[in-house]
Amino acid sequence: AGVIEDENDLIKRILLILEENQETLEITCKHAEDYRACFYELIKKAAQKYGTKTVVLVDEYDKPILDRIDSIETAARIREKLKNFYSVLKDADPYLKFCFLTGVTKFSKVSIFSGLNNLEDITISPDYATICGYTQEEFEKTFVDRLEGIDLSEVRRWYNGYSWLGEPVYNPFDILLFLRNFEFRPYWFETGTPTFLIKLLLARKLNVAKLEKLEVGDELLESFDVDRIYPETVLFQTGYLTIKGTRRRGPLTKYILGFPNLEVRTSFNNFLLNTFSDLPTKEEHYDRIYEALERGRPEELERVFKAIFAGIPHDWFRKTGLEEYEGFYASVFYAYFCGLGLDVRVEEATNQGRLDMAVLFEGRCYLFEFKVVEDEATGDALKQLKEKRYFEKYKGKCEKIWLIGVEFSKRERNIVSFEVEDVS
């Protein structure tokens, strides 16, 4: 329990766990102060004492590294200690029946399990796709006595959707708390804060809106290390993104990732906004955005979002260099709309290309195109929306359709053009 501070703290924690196992197994290690020697002794002596090969179970094998992932140097030193610890498994192989290791992330075998070539990764194996959650059928059968009057489609929308190349599953933590409280809340998300991930996303200038349909390859999906961290990989391995589909590109498999459900999608974007504004201000912005959409008055969004960008300290831009990055401005729009739980569609394909963003709300469609300009407005954002005729895809689906071209100035770090046109 608790957070590992450094490599010395890690060794103390391992020795404590080994001591507890000695008591449970009624085995005494001759080298009790040497964490590697004691681990080896426990495995060997347990097999000899009980006349059967030893099973090693390790939960959260990666937690010591993740505890200090914000400090690369410290995390690297902890990684090396863990590498030395797990290397014992190779030497103890004659006494082992099997090992089962679980964790949030998948570090490369070279960095943690060097030499353990017989480890099988079942993270995205279809045979084990439902091992960590309830399928829809399991959920309805297991909790049948508690589901009377419950909107199952809403429960599915909130908590189902985690997928590892098999049937999607529910997060058990969410389900158990929901069935205790019968209230839709982000139970899992409230157990932790993705501060490190948010910082990593912004540092790598990853457009948050693209997380709806993020395409990655095998190498990016599967593993990382403390000195080679990719936000896409960490987002998938920590459960903020899940597999929505696959496609082949020659000999390569491409994975399409996205938010698993409403809980994660809404909460993640809501947390992202905490980076830019305090809670009371953010709530005020939410109210004004919702009212503008509810009234069907998109022109009122201009004042709200100008205030949002004006509230971001210029020093923050200076440190990140995001003022030239179109994806950042689009991400703020996207985060506010998603934080409200709205139907937001990103880079929707049309016969003329891809639309930046569509927001569907109570029979109305708001279609956005974003551009970054040097200083003065050009009108190109709205012009592209009209010339590409993106709105034709939404004819018949929406009672009202608005085109909204938004342009941002690198110098002003704010909106310099917000043009709206009704094409219903």
XYZ file of C-alpha atoms in Angstrom:
424
model
C 0.000 0.000 0.000
C 1.065 3.589 -0.442
C 3.319 5.271 -2.968
C 6.882 4.079 -3.619
C 9.191 7.040 -3.095
C 12.437 5.704 -4.587
C 14.466 2.528 -5.171
C 15.370 2.191 -1.480
C 11.723 2.394 -0.495
C 10.992 -0.273 -3.125
C 13.510 -2.687 -1.629
C 12.029 -2.192 1.842
C 8.543 -2.917 0.483
C 9.695 -6.060 -1.337
C 11.447 -7.355 1.787
C 8.268 -6.782 3.800
C 6.206 -8.759 1.275
C 8.787 -11.554 1.277
C 8.681 -11.627 5.082
C 4.901 -12.001 5.016
C 5.222 -14.887 2.563
C 7.794 -16.587 4.789
C 5.312 -16.504 7.644
C 2.447 -17.767 5.481
C 4.481 -20.616 3.959
C 6.304 -21.326 7.245
C 9.648 -21.028 5.491
C 12.722 -19.169 6.711
C 15.118 -17.563 4.232
C 18.809 -17.778 5.087
C 19.417 -14.592 3.116
C 16.388 -12.665 4.362
C 18.028 -9.264 3.865
C 18.804 -9.882 0.191
C 15.559 -9.382 -1.746
C 16.701 -11.441 -4.753
C 18.229 -14.318 -2.800
C 15.226 -14.519 -0.477
C 12.795 -14.570 -3.424
C 14.727 -17.461 -4.970
C 14.803 -19.341 -1.672
C 11.067 -18.962 -1.176
C 10.298 -20.385 -4.609
C 12.701 -23.317 -4.227
C 11.887 -24.192 -0.607
C 8.126 -23.933 -1.163
C 8.380 -26.473 -4.003
C 10.489 -28.796 -1.867
C 8.330 -28.474 1.260
C 4.948 -28.973 -0.374
C 6.017 -31.446 -3.052
C 4.680 -29.451 -5.983
C 6.004 -26.689 -8.165
C 5.499 -23.117 -6.972
C 3.033 -20.633 -8.426
C 4.045 -16.964 -8.362
C 1.292 -14.336 -8.477
C 2.221 -10.672 -8.832
C -0.461 -7.994 -8.868
C 0.327 -4.450 -10.059
C 3.881 -5.374 -11.009
C 4.311 -1.924 -12.557
C 2.944 0.205 -9.704
C 6.380 1.152 -8.269
C 7.385 2.637 -11.638
C 4.072 4.388 -12.221
C 4.225 5.911 -8.745
C 7.226 7.949 -9.904
C 6.627 8.212 -13.642
C 6.697 11.997 -13.249
C 10.423 11.701 -12.443
C 12.136 9.804 -15.259
C 15.413 9.406 -13.359
C 13.750 7.943 -10.265
C 11.442 5.723 -12.336
C 14.436 4.383 -14.266
C 16.267 3.450 -11.050
C 13.161 1.696 -9.734
C 12.843 -0.134 -13.047
C 16.384 -1.494 -12.729
C 15.687 -2.833 -9.231
C 12.525 -4.544 -10.474
C 14.452 -5.975 -13.418
C 16.938 -7.542 -11.004
C 14.083 -8.856 -8.841
C 12.142 -10.484 -11.676
C 15.320 -11.983 -13.160
C 15.127 -14.462 -10.268
C 12.200 -16.143 -12.063
C 14.517 -17.297 -14.852
C 16.932 -18.970 -12.438
C 14.064 -20.490 -10.440
C 12.357 -21.964 -13.519
C 12.891 -25.646 -12.462
C 10.779 -25.008 -9.362
C 8.009 -22.994 -11.024
C 4.661 -24.258 -12.283
C 3.659 -20.905 -13.717
C 3.735 -17.169 -13.041
C 0.832 -14.758 -13.480
C 1.617 -11.057 -13.505
C -0.913 -8.244 -13.835
C -0.468 -4.519 -14.117
C -1.864 -1.368 -15.599
C 0.842 -0.930 -18.224
C 3.001 -3.161 -20.360
C 6.664 -2.363 -20.109
C 8.910 -3.928 -22.712
C 10.340 -7.341 -21.899
C 13.837 -6.000 -22.357
C 13.391 -3.359 -19.670
C 11.661 -5.454 -16.999
C 11.676 -9.144 -17.890
C 14.967 -9.502 -19.709
C 15.604 -13.193 -20.376
C 12.059 -14.347 -19.595
C 11.271 -15.240 -23.193
C 8.554 -17.716 -22.255
C 6.194 -15.041 -20.882
C 2.944 -14.933 -22.862
C 1.130 -11.623 -23.110
C -2.660 -12.149 -23.029
C -3.634 -8.459 -22.897
C -5.293 -8.393 -26.311
C -5.837 -12.091 -26.833
C -9.458 -12.779 -27.902
C -9.455 -15.925 -25.735
C -9.081 -13.773 -22.619
C -10.955 -10.668 -23.776
C -13.666 -10.919 -21.101
C -11.525 -12.048 -18.173
C -11.528 -8.680 -16.403
C -15.125 -7.499 -16.735
C -18.778 -8.417 -17.053
C -20.219 -9.083 -20.491
C -23.751 -7.809 -21.103
C -25.158 -11.302 -20.567
C -23.141 -11.846 -17.371
C -24.222 -8.482 -16.042
C -27.925 -9.126 -16.619
C -27.821 -12.689 -15.243
C -25.614 -11.997 -12.224
C -27.559 -8.966 -11.022
C -31.035 -9.866 -12.265
C -32.527 -9.322 -8.773
C -31.282 -5.704 -8.733
C -32.156 -4.516 -12.215
C -35.890 -3.944 -11.965
C -36.716 -0.464 -13.238
C -33.149 0.155 -14.423
C -32.573 1.566 -17.906
C -30.106 -1.059 -19.175
C -29.264 0.942 -22.291
C -28.193 3.879 -20.113
C -26.075 1.612 -17.895
C -24.422 0.259 -21.038
C -23.800 3.776 -22.348
C -22.164 4.810 -19.083
C -20.082 1.784 -18.120
C -19.768 -0.794 -20.916
C -17.389 -0.655 -23.873
C -13.982 -1.919 -22.720
C -12.724 -4.170 -25.493
C -9.631 -6.276 -26.126
C -10.475 -7.845 -29.514
C -13.500 -9.604 -28.054
C -16.935 -8.867 -26.654
C -16.992 -5.510 -24.823
C -17.270 -5.635 -21.053
C -18.301 -3.534 -18.075
C -15.911 -2.160 -15.491
C -16.791 -4.254 -12.368
C -15.867 -1.400 -10.028
C -18.408 0.875 -11.699
C -21.138 -1.750 -11.730
C -20.832 -2.661 -8.070
C -20.984 0.961 -6.964
C -23.799 1.813 -9.347
C -25.911 -1.081 -8.040
C -25.260 0.089 -4.500
C -26.145 3.737 -5.120
C -28.353 3.516 -8.256
C -26.883 6.805 -9.391
C -24.927 7.438 -12.581
C -21.553 8.776 -11.527
C -17.956 8.425 -12.777
C -17.048 5.973 -10.006
C -13.906 4.541 -11.602
C -12.633 7.896 -12.817
C -13.017 9.399 -9.355
C -10.498 6.884 -7.948
C -7.591 8.607 -9.675
C -6.542 11.736 -11.517
C -4.746 11.523 -14.887
C -2.581 14.591 -14.241
C 0.524 13.014 -15.752
C -1.399 11.973 -18.862
C -2.847 15.438 -19.401
C 0.620 16.986 -19.163
C 1.974 14.372 -21.561
C -0.823 14.997 -24.076
C -0.186 18.724 -24.106
C 3.577 18.335 -24.220
C 3.308 16.033 -27.245
C 0.660 18.294 -28.828
C -1.786 15.457 -29.358
C -5.175 16.719 -30.499
C -7.541 15.460 -27.801
C -10.430 15.474 -30.273
C -8.596 12.808 -32.277
C -8.857 10.410 -29.335
C -12.332 9.566 -30.639
C -10.776 7.718 -33.581
C -7.097 7.196 -32.902
C -5.317 4.766 -35.209
C -2.116 3.090 -34.000
C 0.054 0.142 -34.933
C 1.222 -2.891 -32.964
C 4.413 -1.337 -31.669
C 2.765 1.829 -30.374
C -0.095 -0.119 -28.805
C 1.828 -2.769 -26.957
C 4.684 -1.436 -24.840
C 6.686 1.536 -23.647
C 9.445 2.429 -21.249
C 10.173 5.260 -18.841
C 12.490 6.976 -21.295
C 10.232 6.354 -24.304
C 6.678 7.233 -23.308
C 3.943 7.764 -25.874
C 0.603 9.203 -24.718
C -1.348 6.942 -27.092
C 0.173 3.841 -25.486
C -0.373 4.967 -21.912
C -3.961 6.060 -22.621
C -4.766 2.589 -23.934
C -2.977 0.653 -21.232
C -4.495 2.685 -18.403
C -8.061 2.232 -19.672
C -8.833 5.717 -20.981
C -8.918 4.362 -24.533
C -10.026 0.944 -25.756
C -10.031 -0.974 -29.032
C -12.947 0.007 -31.260
C -11.856 -1.975 -34.301
C -8.940 -3.149 -36.437
C -7.907 -3.046 -40.057
C -5.107 -4.539 -42.070
C -2.571 -2.481 -43.965
C -0.465 -5.030 -45.823
C 1.262 -7.218 -43.231
C 0.487 -4.750 -40.430
C -2.500 -4.590 -38.096
C -3.836 -1.144 -37.298
C -5.931 -0.614 -34.163
C -8.657 2.017 -33.948
C -8.868 3.335 -30.390
C -11.506 5.459 -28.711
C -13.098 6.263 -25.361
C -14.885 3.159 -24.035
C -17.999 4.854 -22.680
C -19.685 8.028 -21.500
C -18.048 7.944 -18.065
C -14.501 8.036 -19.388
C -15.194 10.330 -22.324
C -16.964 12.960 -20.241
C -14.749 12.738 -17.161
C -11.453 12.767 -19.046
C -12.372 15.905 -20.965
C -13.789 17.512 -17.852
C -10.505 16.887 -16.066
C -8.576 18.292 -19.026
C -10.419 21.583 -18.613
C -9.196 21.837 -15.026
C -5.785 22.520 -16.544
C -7.042 25.796 -18.015
C -9.557 27.162 -15.523
C -10.732 26.942 -11.933
C -13.894 25.032 -11.076
C -16.339 27.966 -10.625
C -15.244 29.553 -13.915
C -15.469 26.252 -15.745
C -18.988 25.626 -14.424
C -20.042 29.091 -15.565
C -18.689 28.377 -19.043
C -20.566 25.079 -19.111
C -23.839 26.826 -18.308
C -23.393 29.475 -20.998
C -22.408 26.930 -23.667
C -25.359 24.689 -22.862
C -27.796 27.596 -22.910
C -26.509 28.793 -26.290
C -26.984 25.347 -27.805
C -30.315 24.811 -26.092
C -31.653 28.098 -27.485
C -30.266 27.427 -30.933
C -28.115 30.559 -30.838
C -24.581 29.454 -31.838
C -23.392 33.053 -32.259
C -23.429 33.325 -28.448
C -20.665 30.702 -28.280
C -18.159 33.252 -29.561
C -18.185 35.339 -26.370
C -17.945 32.248 -24.178
C -14.960 30.723 -25.930
C -13.191 34.076 -26.251
C -13.469 34.374 -22.473
C -12.157 30.819 -22.071
C -9.040 31.448 -24.180
C -8.501 34.875 -22.621
C -8.418 33.178 -19.229
C -5.456 30.973 -20.138
C -2.268 32.703 -18.916
C 0.052 33.779 -21.733
C 2.988 32.304 -19.838
C 1.333 28.910 -20.209
C 1.376 29.326 -24.000
C 4.984 30.452 -23.892
C 6.057 27.264 -22.127
C 4.150 24.930 -24.434
C 4.204 26.683 -27.802
C 0.583 25.684 -28.368
C -0.508 29.028 -29.815
C 0.442 27.813 -33.303
C -1.201 24.442 -32.889
C -4.693 24.152 -34.373
C -5.312 20.923 -32.468
C -5.053 22.709 -29.133
C -7.838 25.168 -29.895
C -10.002 22.400 -31.324
C -9.304 20.320 -28.215
C -10.689 23.024 -25.922
C -13.938 23.237 -27.914
C -14.135 19.453 -27.974
C -13.453 19.093 -24.234
C -16.236 21.499 -23.289
C -18.784 19.810 -25.528
C -17.778 16.332 -24.306
C -17.699 17.499 -20.692
C -21.391 18.322 -21.119
C -22.033 14.784 -22.356
C -23.072 15.947 -25.833
C -22.982 13.943 -29.054
C -19.692 15.134 -30.545
C -18.374 13.687 -33.778
C -14.834 14.357 -34.917
C -13.457 14.228 -38.462
C -16.661 12.801 -39.858
C -16.084 11.534 -43.384
C -18.106 13.069 -46.210
C -17.816 12.699 -49.973
C -15.844 15.981 -49.982
C -13.422 15.247 -47.149
C -13.490 15.286 -43.362
C -15.357 17.746 -41.197
C -13.416 18.960 -38.144
C -16.258 18.625 -35.650
C -20.015 18.145 -35.492
C -22.103 18.682 -32.359
C -25.592 17.182 -32.432
C -28.025 18.519 -29.843
C -31.794 18.050 -29.655
C -32.329 17.821 -33.395
C -29.867 20.596 -34.232
C -26.461 20.243 -35.925
C -23.535 22.568 -35.316
C -20.737 21.972 -37.838
C -17.298 23.405 -37.028
C -14.163 24.093 -39.034
C -11.057 25.431 -37.249
C -8.129 27.381 -38.689
C -5.049 29.066 -37.194
C -3.961 32.310 -38.874
C -0.935 34.532 -38.358
C -2.883 37.574 -37.218
C -5.834 38.790 -39.302
C -8.974 36.796 -40.075
C -9.187 35.253 -43.555
C -12.687 33.775 -43.632
C -11.214 30.508 -44.918
C -12.809 28.370 -42.202
C -16.404 29.171 -43.161
C -15.454 29.239 -46.825
C -14.212 25.645 -46.620
C -17.387 24.523 -44.848
C -19.502 25.986 -47.653
C -17.337 24.895 -50.575
C -16.974 21.330 -49.330
C -20.713 21.196 -48.597
C -20.138 19.079 -45.498
C -23.649 19.937 -44.356
C -25.297 17.782 -47.034
C -24.559 14.682 -44.977
C -26.735 16.068 -42.189
C -29.713 17.072 -44.319
C -32.723 15.119 -43.112
C -31.007 14.242 -39.840
C -31.257 17.678 -38.255
C -34.054 20.225 -38.136
C -31.523 23.041 -38.060
C -27.959 23.091 -39.386
C -25.402 25.810 -38.709
C -21.942 26.173 -40.247
C -19.442 27.709 -37.824
C -16.024 28.801 -39.054
C -13.588 29.619 -36.260
C -10.175 31.224 -36.784
C -7.488 31.705 -34.126
C -4.656 34.219 -34.165
C -1.167 33.032 -33.255
C -0.361 36.499 -31.953
C -3.575 37.112 -30.030
C -3.874 33.471 -28.872
C -7.598 33.820 -29.207
C -10.491 33.786 -31.646
C -10.256 36.486 -34.341
C -13.127 35.237 -36.501
C -16.300 33.397 -35.538
C -18.646 33.196 -38.521
C -22.033 31.480 -38.401
C -24.339 30.604 -41.275
C -27.694 28.825 -41.173
C -27.987 26.279 -44.014
C -31.113 24.453 -42.817
